Amino acid sequence: SKAAAFEKPILVADDHLMGARVRSYRIGLAVPPRDSAAVYAGLLALEDIADIKDNFRRYRDDFSEASMQASLSSFIVACASVRTD
């Protein structure tokens, strides 16, 4: 979120949640952990990501406070409607 807020591409390990998000939103690159050659190549490639400003905007929209509030409200409504008898 901080990378998207400051519009700075991010380099992450590809084997966890942030790897999936970075790949999905194309706000940086995900590389294999402990692969220094991939890290170096990734750092060099960060500046060549197409349409990255639009990607940052999409990420910020999807993970905004308003989006979180809507998701939380839906979750609470769903929980309240669950019958436990």
Coordinates of C-alpha atoms in Angstrom, one line a residue:
S1 CA 0.0 0.0 0.0
K2 CA 2.8 2.4 0.8
A3 CA 4.4 1.7 -2.6
A4 CA 1.1 2.5 -4.3
A5 CA 0.5 5.6 -2.2
F6 CA 4.0 7.0 -3.2
E7 CA 3.8 5.5 -6.7
K8 CA 7.0 3.7 -6.4
P9 CA 7.4 0.2 -7.9
I10 CA 8.1 -2.5 -5.5
L11 CA 10.2 -5.7 -5.7
V12 CA 9.0 -8.6 -3.5
A13 CA 9.5 -12.3 -3.1
D14 CA 7.1 -14.2 -5.3
D15 CA 6.1 -16.9 -2.9
H16 CA 3.6 -15.1 -0.6
L17 CA 0.6 -12.8 -0.6
M18 CA 2.5 -9.7 -1.7
G19 CA 4.0 -11.6 -4.6
A20 CA 0.5 -12.5 -5.8
R21 CA -0.7 -8.9 -5.3
V22 CA 2.3 -7.3 -7.1
R23 CA 1.8 -9.7 -10.0
S24 CA -1.9 -9.2 -10.2
Y25 CA -1.8 -5.4 -10.0
R26 CA 1.5 -5.0 -11.9
I27 CA 2.8 -2.4 -9.4
G28 CA 6.3 -3.9 -9.3
L29 CA 7.9 -7.3 -9.7
A30 CA 7.9 -10.6 -7.8
V31 CA 11.1 -12.6 -7.9
P32 CA 12.2 -15.9 -6.4
P33 CA 13.5 -15.5 -2.8
R34 CA 17.2 -15.9 -2.3
D35 CA 18.0 -15.5 -6.0
S36 CA 20.4 -12.5 -6.1
A37 CA 20.5 -12.6 -9.9
A38 CA 16.7 -12.3 -10.1
V39 CA 16.7 -9.5 -7.6
Y40 CA 19.3 -7.6 -9.6
A41 CA 17.4 -8.1 -12.9
G42 CA 14.2 -7.2 -11.1
L43 CA 15.6 -4.0 -9.8
L44 CA 16.7 -3.0 -13.3
A45 CA 13.4 -3.9 -14.8
L46 CA 11.2 -1.9 -12.3
E47 CA 11.4 1.2 -14.4
D48 CA 10.0 -0.5 -17.5
I49 CA 6.6 -1.4 -16.2
A50 CA 3.9 -0.2 -18.6
D51 CA 0.9 1.8 -17.4
I52 CA 2.2 1.7 -13.8
K53 CA 0.4 4.9 -12.7
D54 CA -3.0 3.3 -13.7
N55 CA -2.0 0.1 -11.9
F56 CA -1.2 2.1 -8.7
R57 CA -4.6 3.9 -8.9
R58 CA -6.4 0.6 -9.3
Y59 CA -4.5 -0.9 -6.3
R60 CA -5.3 2.2 -4.2
D61 CA -9.0 2.0 -5.2
D62 CA -9.3 -1.7 -4.3
F63 CA -7.5 -1.3 -1.0
S64 CA -8.9 2.1 0.0
E65 CA -10.6 2.9 3.3
A66 CA -13.9 3.1 1.5
S67 CA -13.4 -0.4 0.0
M68 CA -12.5 -1.8 3.4
Q69 CA -15.6 -0.2 5.0
A70 CA -17.8 -1.7 2.3
S71 CA -16.3 -5.2 2.8
L72 CA -16.5 -5.0 6.6
S73 CA -20.1 -3.9 6.4
S74 CA -21.0 -6.8 4.1
F75 CA -19.2 -9.2 6.4
I76 CA -21.1 -7.9 9.5
V77 CA -24.4 -8.1 7.7
A78 CA -23.6 -11.7 6.6
C79 CA -22.6 -12.7 10.1
A80 CA -25.7 -11.1 11.6
S81 CA -28.0 -13.0 9.3
V82 CA -26.5 -16.4 10.2
R83 CA -28.9 -18.4 12.3
T84 CA -27.4 -20.5 15.1
D85 CA -30.5 -22.4 16.3

